[in-house]
PDB file of C-alpha atoms in Angstrom:
ATOM      1  CA  UNK A   1     -41.907  21.667  69.901  1.00 96.00           C
ATOM      2  CA  UNK A   2     -41.230  19.096  67.039  1.00 98.00           C
ATOM      3  CA  UNK A   3     -40.464  20.433  63.885  1.00 98.00           C
ATOM      4  CA  UNK A   4     -39.529  18.521  60.455  1.00 98.00           C
ATOM      5  CA  UNK A   5     -37.629  20.536  58.172  1.00 98.00           C
ATOM      6  CA  UNK A   6     -36.303  20.700  54.729  1.00 98.00           C
ATOM      7  CA  UNK A   7     -32.782  20.017  54.817  1.00 96.00           C
ATOM      8  CA  UNK A   8     -31.750  23.039  52.772  1.00 97.00           C
ATOM      9  CA  UNK A   9     -32.599  24.899  55.829  1.00 98.00           C
ATOM     10  CA  UNK A  10     -30.282  23.039  58.226  1.00 96.00           C
ATOM     11  CA  UNK A  11     -27.628  25.609  57.739  1.00 93.00           C
ATOM     12  CA  UNK A  12     -29.631  28.530  58.383  1.00 97.00           C
ATOM     13  CA  UNK A  13     -31.927  27.297  61.183  1.00 97.00           C
ATOM     14  CA  UNK A  14     -29.537  27.477  63.920  1.00 96.00           C
ATOM     15  CA  UNK A  15     -29.733  30.884  63.302  1.00 97.00           C
ATOM     16  CA  UNK A  16     -32.919  31.153  63.022  1.00 98.00           C
ATOM     17  CA  UNK A  17     -33.702  29.224  66.377  1.00 97.00           C
ATOM     18  CA  UNK A  18     -31.665  31.374  68.624  1.00 97.00           C
ATOM     19  CA  UNK A  19     -34.081  34.239  68.241  1.00 97.00           C
ATOM     20  CA  UNK A  20     -37.183  31.901  68.631  1.00 97.00           C
ATOM     21  CA  UNK A  21     -38.171  31.944  72.612  1.00 95.00           C
ATOM     22  CA  UNK A  22     -39.231  28.571  72.703  1.00 94.00           C
ATOM     23  CA  UNK A  23     -37.358  25.171  72.642  1.00 95.00           C
ATOM     24  CA  UNK A  24     -37.785  23.539  68.956  1.00 97.00           C
ATOM     25  CA  UNK A  25     -36.498  19.766  68.273  1.00 98.00           C
ATOM     26  CA  UNK A  26     -35.732  19.697  64.459  1.00 98.00           C
ATOM     27  CA  UNK A  27     -35.224  16.990  61.950  1.00 97.00           C
ATOM     28  CA  UNK A  28     -34.076  17.696  58.605  1.00 97.00           C
ATOM     29  CA  UNK A  29     -34.426  15.646  55.129  1.00 96.00           C
ATOM     30  CA  UNK A  30     -35.800  15.765  52.104  1.00 97.00           C
ATOM     31  CA  UNK A  31     -39.422  17.474  52.067  1.00 97.00           C
ATOM     32  CA  UNK A  32     -41.370  14.753  50.195  1.00 97.00           C
ATOM     33  CA  UNK A  33     -39.946  12.225  52.323  1.00 97.00           C
ATOM     34  CA  UNK A  34     -40.991  14.396  55.440  1.00 98.00           C
ATOM     35  CA  UNK A  35     -44.046  14.605  54.117  1.00 97.00           C
ATOM     36  CA  UNK A  36     -44.813  10.924  54.141  1.00 97.00           C
ATOM     37  CA  UNK A  37     -43.502  11.004  57.450  1.00 97.00           C
ATOM     38  CA  UNK A  38     -46.496  12.628  58.508  1.00 97.00           C
ATOM     39  CA  UNK A  39     -48.789  11.347  56.624  1.00 97.00           C
ATOM     40  CA  UNK A  40     -47.790   7.795  58.450  1.00 96.00           C
ATOM     41  CA  UNK A  41     -48.233   9.382  61.713  1.00 96.00           C
ATOM     42  CA  UNK A  42     -44.902  10.439  62.805  1.00 96.00           C
ATOM     43  CA  UNK A  43     -45.494  13.377  65.285  1.00 96.00           C
ATOM     44  CA  UNK A  44     -45.000  16.830  64.207  1.00 97.00           C
ATOM     45  CA  UNK A  45     -46.014  20.275  65.299  1.00 98.00           C
ATOM     46  CA  UNK A  46     -44.558  22.504  62.271  1.00 98.00           C
ATOM     47  CA  UNK A  47     -43.475  20.988  58.785  1.00 98.00           C
ATOM     48  CA  UNK A  48     -41.123  23.670  56.908  1.00 98.00           C
ATOM     49  CA  UNK A  49     -40.811  22.565  53.593  1.00 98.00           C
ATOM     50  CA  UNK A  50     -39.112  23.590  50.201  1.00 98.00           C
ATOM     51  CA  UNK A  51     -42.169  23.569  48.120  1.00 97.00           C
ATOM     52  CA  UNK A  52     -45.556  24.871  48.620  1.00 97.00           C
ATOM     53  CA  UNK A  53     -46.761  21.712  47.264  1.00 97.00           C
ATOM     54  CA  UNK A  54     -46.379  19.298  50.160  1.00 98.00           C
ATOM     55  CA  UNK A  55     -47.624  21.650  52.747  1.00 98.00           C
ATOM     56  CA  UNK A  56     -51.057  22.234  50.534  1.00 98.00           C
ATOM     57  CA  UNK A  57     -51.006  18.495  50.544  1.00 98.00           C
ATOM     58  CA  UNK A  58     -51.379  17.924  54.170  1.00 98.00           C
ATOM     59  CA  UNK A  59     -53.922  20.840  54.102  1.00 98.00           C
ATOM     60  CA  UNK A  60     -55.874  19.168  51.599  1.00 98.00           C
ATOM     61  CA  UNK A  61     -56.017  15.903  53.907  1.00 97.00           C
ATOM     62  CA  UNK A  62     -56.955  18.032  56.960  1.00 97.00           C
ATOM     63  CA  UNK A  63     -53.504  17.214  58.360  1.00 96.00           C
ATOM     64  CA  UNK A  64     -52.590  20.767  58.636  1.00 98.00           C
ATOM     65  CA  UNK A  65     -54.271  23.701  59.930  1.00 98.00           C
ATOM     66  CA  UNK A  66     -52.347  26.344  57.920  1.00 98.00           C
ATOM     67  CA  UNK A  67     -49.800  26.959  55.458  1.00 98.00           C
ATOM     68  CA  UNK A  68     -47.844  30.049  55.590  1.00 97.00           C
ATOM     69  CA  UNK A  69     -45.278  30.770  52.479  1.00 97.00           C
ATOM     70  CA  UNK A  70     -41.738  32.761  54.440  1.00 97.00           C
ATOM     71  CA  UNK A  71     -38.714  32.193  52.171  1.00 97.00           C
ATOM     72  CA  UNK A  72     -37.832  31.373  48.565  1.00 97.00           C
ATOM     73  CA  UNK A  73     -35.065  30.242  46.859  1.00 97.00           C
ATOM     74  CA  UNK A  74     -33.542  29.213  43.024  1.00 97.00           C
ATOM     75  CA  UNK A  75     -31.402  27.111  41.034  1.00 98.00           C
ATOM     76  CA  UNK A  76     -27.650  27.430  40.353  1.00 98.00           C
ATOM     77  CA  UNK A  77     -24.795  25.567  38.627  1.00 98.00           C
ATOM     78  CA  UNK A  78     -21.680  23.848  40.641  1.00 98.00           C
ATOM     79  CA  UNK A  79     -19.324  22.329  38.433  1.00 98.00           C
ATOM     80  CA  UNK A  80     -15.647  21.092  39.137  1.00 98.00           C
ATOM     81  CA  UNK A  81     -13.304  23.907  37.979  1.00 96.00           C
ATOM     82  CA  UNK A  82     -11.017  21.882  35.945  1.00 96.00           C
ATOM     83  CA  UNK A  83     -13.851  21.193  33.548  1.00 96.00           C
ATOM     84  CA  UNK A  84     -14.912  24.807  33.048  1.00 94.00           C
ATOM     85  CA  UNK A  85     -13.709  26.558  29.793  1.00 94.00           C
ATOM     86  CA  UNK A  86     -13.385  30.546  29.082  1.00 93.00           C
ATOM     87  CA  UNK A  87     -16.744  31.488  27.992  1.00 93.00           C
ATOM     88  CA  UNK A  88     -18.715  28.364  29.523  1.00 96.00           C
ATOM     89  CA  UNK A  89     -21.882  29.503  31.119  1.00 97.00           C
ATOM     90  CA  UNK A  90     -24.335  27.023  32.978  1.00 98.00           C
ATOM     91  CA  UNK A  91     -26.365  26.025  29.214  1.00 98.00           C
ATOM     92  CA  UNK A  92     -23.067  25.038  27.635  1.00 98.00           C
ATOM     93  CA  UNK A  93     -21.933  23.210  30.982  1.00 98.00           C
ATOM     94  CA  UNK A  94     -25.226  21.196  30.392  1.00 98.00           C
ATOM     95  CA  UNK A  95     -25.425  20.353  27.071  1.00 98.00           C
ATOM     96  CA  UNK A  96     -21.779  19.672  26.373  1.00 97.00           C
ATOM     97  CA  UNK A  97     -21.843  15.612  26.322  1.00 94.00           C
ATOM     98  CA  UNK A  98     -19.318  13.706  28.410  1.00 94.00           C
ATOM     99  CA  UNK A  99     -20.174  15.434  31.863  1.00 98.00           C
ATOM    100  CA  UNK A 100     -21.996  13.742  34.035  1.00 98.00           C
ATOM    101  CA  UNK A 101     -24.752  15.458  35.884  1.00 98.00           C
ATOM    102  CA  UNK A 102     -26.058  14.922  39.160  1.00 98.00           C
ATOM    103  CA  UNK A 103     -29.227  16.035  40.623  1.00 98.00           C
ATOM    104  CA  UNK A 104     -31.533  15.905  43.884  1.00 98.00           C
ATOM    105  CA  UNK A 105     -34.125  13.444  43.649  1.00 98.00           C
ATOM    106  CA  UNK A 106     -37.478  14.034  42.203  1.00 98.00           C
ATOM    107  CA  UNK A 107     -41.071  13.429  43.951  1.00 96.00           C
ATOM    108  CA  UNK A 108     -38.900  12.681  47.296  1.00 97.00           C
ATOM    109  CA  UNK A 109     -36.915  16.206  47.157  1.00 98.00           C
ATOM    110  CA  UNK A 110     -37.906  19.421  45.782  1.00 98.00           C
ATOM    111  CA  UNK A 111     -34.899  20.096  44.929  1.00 98.00           C
ATOM    112  CA  UNK A 112     -35.509  17.306  42.127  1.00 98.00           C
ATOM    113  CA  UNK A 113     -38.241  18.658  41.305  1.00 98.00           C
ATOM    114  CA  UNK A 114     -37.480  21.980  40.362  1.00 98.00           C
ATOM    115  CA  UNK A 115     -34.275  20.780  38.463  1.00 98.00           C
ATOM    116  CA  UNK A 116     -36.609  18.730  36.401  1.00 98.00           C
ATOM    117  CA  UNK A 117     -39.025  22.400  35.570  1.00 98.00           C
ATOM    118  CA  UNK A 118     -35.596  23.459  34.793  1.00 98.00           C
ATOM    119  CA  UNK A 119     -34.586  20.832  31.781  1.00 98.00           C
ATOM    120  CA  UNK A 120     -38.600  21.442  30.916  1.00 98.00           C
ATOM    121  CA  UNK A 121     -37.884  25.162  30.374  1.00 98.00           C
ATOM    122  CA  UNK A 122     -34.730  24.370  28.342  1.00 98.00           C
ATOM    123  CA  UNK A 123     -36.829  23.484  25.355  1.00 97.00           C
ATOM    124  CA  UNK A 124     -35.529  19.871  23.476  1.00 97.00           C
ATOM    125  CA  UNK A 125     -32.286  20.632  24.559  1.00 97.00           C
ATOM    126  CA  UNK A 126     -33.258  20.176  28.082  1.00 98.00           C
ATOM    127  CA  UNK A 127     -34.673  16.552  27.316  1.00 97.00           C
ATOM    128  CA  UNK A 128     -31.326  15.383  26.161  1.00 97.00           C
ATOM    129  CA  UNK A 129     -29.814  16.969  29.300  1.00 98.00           C
ATOM    130  CA  UNK A 130     -32.880  15.178  31.281  1.00 98.00           C
ATOM    131  CA  UNK A 131     -31.889  11.728  29.731  1.00 97.00           C
ATOM    132  CA  UNK A 132     -28.180  12.372  31.047  1.00 97.00           C
ATOM    133  CA  UNK A 133     -29.005  13.262  34.580  1.00 98.00           C
ATOM    134  CA  UNK A 134     -28.792  10.950  37.231  1.00 98.00           C
ATOM    135  CA  UNK A 135     -30.507  11.725  40.942  1.00 98.00           C
ATOM    136  CA  UNK A 136     -27.933  10.884  43.100  1.00 98.00           C
ATOM    137  CA  UNK A 137     -28.802  12.779  46.287  1.00 97.00           C
ATOM    138  CA  UNK A 138     -32.498  12.953  48.458  1.00 97.00           C
ATOM    139  CA  UNK A 139     -33.882   9.840  47.743  1.00 96.00           C
ATOM    140  CA  UNK A 140     -35.048   7.259  49.789  1.00 94.00           C
ATOM    141  CA  UNK A 141     -31.857   5.340  48.938  1.00 94.00           C
ATOM    142  CA  UNK A 142     -29.745   7.414  48.280  1.00 95.00           C
ATOM    143  CA  UNK A 143     -26.400   7.536  50.339  1.00 92.00           C
ATOM    144  CA  UNK A 144     -25.922   9.721  53.035  1.00 92.00           C
ATOM    145  CA  UNK A 145     -24.168  12.951  52.466  1.00 94.00           C
ATOM    146  CA  UNK A 146     -21.260  13.129  55.009  1.00 94.00           C
ATOM    147  CA  UNK A 147     -22.224  15.639  58.428  1.00 91.00           C
ATOM    148  CA  UNK A 148     -20.573  19.248  57.781  1.00 91.00           C
ATOM    149  CA  UNK A 149     -20.462  18.360  53.997  1.00 95.00           C
ATOM    150  CA  UNK A 150     -22.661  20.596  51.248  1.00 96.00           C
ATOM    151  CA  UNK A 151     -24.616  17.785  48.623  1.00 97.00           C
ATOM    152  CA  UNK A 152     -22.609  19.830  45.442  1.00 98.00           C
ATOM    153  CA  UNK A 153     -18.917  19.722  47.424  1.00 97.00           C
ATOM    154  CA  UNK A 154     -19.433  15.924  48.445  1.00 97.00           C
ATOM    155  CA  UNK A 155     -20.748  14.751  44.977  1.00 98.00           C
ATOM    156  CA  UNK A 156     -17.929  16.726  42.996  1.00 98.00           C
ATOM    157  CA  UNK A 157     -15.243  16.375  45.055  1.00 96.00           C
ATOM    158  CA  UNK A 158     -15.623  12.436  45.332  1.00 95.00           C
ATOM    159  CA  UNK A 159     -15.797  11.592  41.658  1.00 96.00           C
ATOM    160  CA  UNK A 160     -19.000  10.944  41.174  1.00 96.00           C
ATOM    161  CA  UNK A 161     -20.154  14.296  38.579  1.00 98.00           C
ATOM    162  CA  UNK A 162     -18.680  16.926  36.854  1.00 98.00           C
ATOM    163  CA  UNK A 163     -21.391  19.053  37.538  1.00 98.00           C
ATOM    164  CA  UNK A 164     -24.455  19.317  39.985  1.00 98.00           C
ATOM    165  CA  UNK A 165     -27.297  21.321  40.288  1.00 98.00           C
ATOM    166  CA  UNK A 166     -28.980  22.334  43.682  1.00 98.00           C
ATOM    167  CA  UNK A 167     -30.223  25.477  45.203  1.00 98.00           C
ATOM    168  CA  UNK A 168     -28.483  28.921  45.073  1.00 98.00           C
ATOM    169  CA  UNK A 169     -28.811  29.632  48.644  1.00 97.00           C
ATOM    170  CA  UNK A 170     -25.527  27.318  48.983  1.00 97.00           C
ATOM    171  CA  UNK A 171     -23.613  29.538  46.036  1.00 96.00           C
ATOM    172  CA  UNK A 172     -21.976  31.371  48.378  1.00 96.00           C
ATOM    173  CA  UNK A 173     -19.898  29.201  50.273  1.00 96.00           C
ATOM    174  CA  UNK A 174     -19.707  26.755  47.126  1.00 98.00           C
ATOM    175  CA  UNK A 175     -17.416  29.868  46.009  1.00 97.00           C
ATOM    176  CA  UNK A 176     -15.608  30.042  48.671  1.00 97.00           C
ATOM    177  CA  UNK A 177     -14.421  25.888  48.236  1.00 97.00           C
ATOM    178  CA  UNK A 178     -11.001  25.437  45.810  1.00 96.00           C
ATOM    179  CA  UNK A 179     -11.908  23.418  42.538  1.00 97.00           C
ATOM    180  CA  UNK A 180     -15.317  24.126  42.585  1.00 98.00           C
ATOM    181  CA  UNK A 181     -17.091  27.227  40.336  1.00 97.00           C
ATOM    182  CA  UNK A 182     -20.689  28.245  40.484  1.00 98.00           C
ATOM    183  CA  UNK A 183     -22.657  29.497  37.839  1.00 98.00           C
ATOM    184  CA  UNK A 184     -25.879  31.179  38.097  1.00 97.00           C
ATOM    185  CA  UNK A 185     -29.341  29.766  35.860  1.00 98.00           C
ATOM    186  CA  UNK A 186     -31.096  33.138  34.628  1.00 97.00           C
ATOM    187  CA  UNK A 187     -34.745  33.665  34.548  1.00 93.00           C
ATOM    188  CA  UNK A 188     -37.097  32.518  32.191  1.00 95.00           C
ATOM    189  CA  UNK A 189     -34.673  29.273  32.678  1.00 98.00           C
ATOM    190  CA  UNK A 190     -34.323  28.932  36.436  1.00 98.00           C
ATOM    191  CA  UNK A 191     -37.657  27.743  38.888  1.00 97.00           C
ATOM    192  CA  UNK A 192     -38.745  29.912  41.633  1.00 95.00           C
ATOM    193  CA  UNK A 193     -38.318  27.627  44.517  1.00 96.00           C
ATOM    194  CA  UNK A 194     -40.760  28.606  46.960  1.00 96.00           C
ATOM    195  CA  UNK A 195     -40.890  27.422  50.817  1.00 98.00           C
ATOM    196  CA  UNK A 196     -43.714  27.193  53.493  1.00 98.00           C
ATOM    197  CA  UNK A 197     -44.592  26.038  56.438  1.00 97.00           C
ATOM    198  CA  UNK A 198     -47.502  23.448  57.277  1.00 98.00           C
ATOM    199  CA  UNK A 199     -48.733  24.185  61.086  1.00 98.00           C
ATOM    200  CA  UNK A 200     -49.929  20.823  62.479  1.00 98.00           C
ATOM    201  CA  UNK A 201     -50.723  21.714  66.076  1.00 98.00           C
ATOM    202  CA  UNK A 202     -51.812  25.091  67.591  1.00 97.00           C
ATOM    203  CA  UNK A 203     -48.590  25.487  69.827  1.00 97.00           C
ATOM    204  CA  UNK A 204     -47.033  25.550  66.114  1.00 98.00           C
ATOM    205  CA  UNK A 205     -48.760  29.096  65.291  1.00 98.00           C
ATOM    206  CA  UNK A 206     -46.132  31.334  66.961  1.00 98.00           C
ATOM    207  CA  UNK A 207     -42.731  29.378  65.182  1.00 98.00           C
ATOM    208  CA  UNK A 208     -44.938  29.773  61.907  1.00 98.00           C
ATOM    209  CA  UNK A 209     -45.534  33.937  62.516  1.00 97.00           C
ATOM    210  CA  UNK A 210     -41.723  34.389  63.438  1.00 98.00           C
ATOM    211  CA  UNK A 211     -40.557  32.561  60.210  1.00 97.00           C
ATOM    212  CA  UNK A 212     -42.527  35.223  58.641  1.00 95.00           C
ATOM    213  CA  UNK A 213     -41.386  38.171  60.632  1.00 96.00           C
ATOM    214  CA  UNK A 214     -39.062  40.898  59.708  1.00 95.00           C
ATOM    215  CA  UNK A 215     -36.266  39.541  61.913  1.00 96.00           C
ATOM    216  CA  UNK A 216     -36.224  35.794  60.697  1.00 97.00           C
ATOM    217  CA  UNK A 217     -36.420  37.672  56.951  1.00 96.00           C
ATOM    218  CA  UNK A 218     -33.007  39.464  57.495  1.00 97.00           C
ATOM    219  CA  UNK A 219     -31.361  35.850  59.005  1.00 97.00           C
ATOM    220  CA  UNK A 220     -32.892  34.198  55.850  1.00 97.00           C
ATOM    221  CA  UNK A 221     -31.436  37.099  53.908  1.00 96.00           C
ATOM    222  CA  UNK A 222     -28.247  36.670  54.636  1.00 96.00           C
ATOM    223  CA  UNK A 223     -28.082  33.340  54.399  1.00 97.00           C
ATOM    224  CA  UNK A 224     -28.864  33.439  50.382  1.00 96.00           C
ATOM    225  CA  UNK A 225     -32.715  32.729  50.750  1.00 97.00           C
ATOM    226  CA  UNK A 226     -35.133  35.764  48.876  1.00 94.00           C
ATOM    227  CA  UNK A 227     -38.244  36.633  50.022  1.00 88.00           C
ATOM    228  CA  UNK A 228     -41.767  34.450  48.986  1.00 82.00           C
ATOM    229  CA  UNK A 229     -42.239  34.958  45.699  1.00 66.00           C
ATOM    230  CA  UNK A 230     -45.256  34.515  43.459  1.00 62.00           C
ATOM    231  CA  UNK A 231     -44.240  33.814  40.687  1.00 50.00           C
TER     232      UNK A 231
END
């Protein structure tokens, strides 16, 4: 079975597939770019996306048989520890002039789209942050993230930015890394990232059902994901 899956699922996917009885070959990447590859005819039985929009687009175009949500995520802020000051929170860091802010790429990667929604929810302050933010990962021409590295870790430690906005599911691992600090973004500012799979061929239905199972949900929860939410 051929699967195309959002890059943010890479770290949990091996654990999930260890409990699925059929062999699965998986390629990871930004969900928006993966959808384009499916639309261009790349073989795929199941598409696991970090956004409902991309599987629904395939369904509307007659390229998918069904769309099933299976998890959710949120955003968090990771900063180089030396720029953090006592009393700082996510808002003060994003709005501090002089700090370089890195994000994923809107359109190509849902993480970038959710980040743009975050800026919108910040009101007028968010418009200034939006202008300063740089999309450094998740795009067609973005430099590849080195194997074994998380995007926030690589961007911040390489000196390309002081602040990175990414998925909260990486937060626990990032908190264990020297020199980095992770800050939560509270509701109602933090958009909910809903994950869903598009069933492209009938043979992929058992995998889609498995992703919604109690066993898979427990694995996803342990990896920092939450249950699907209809926010």
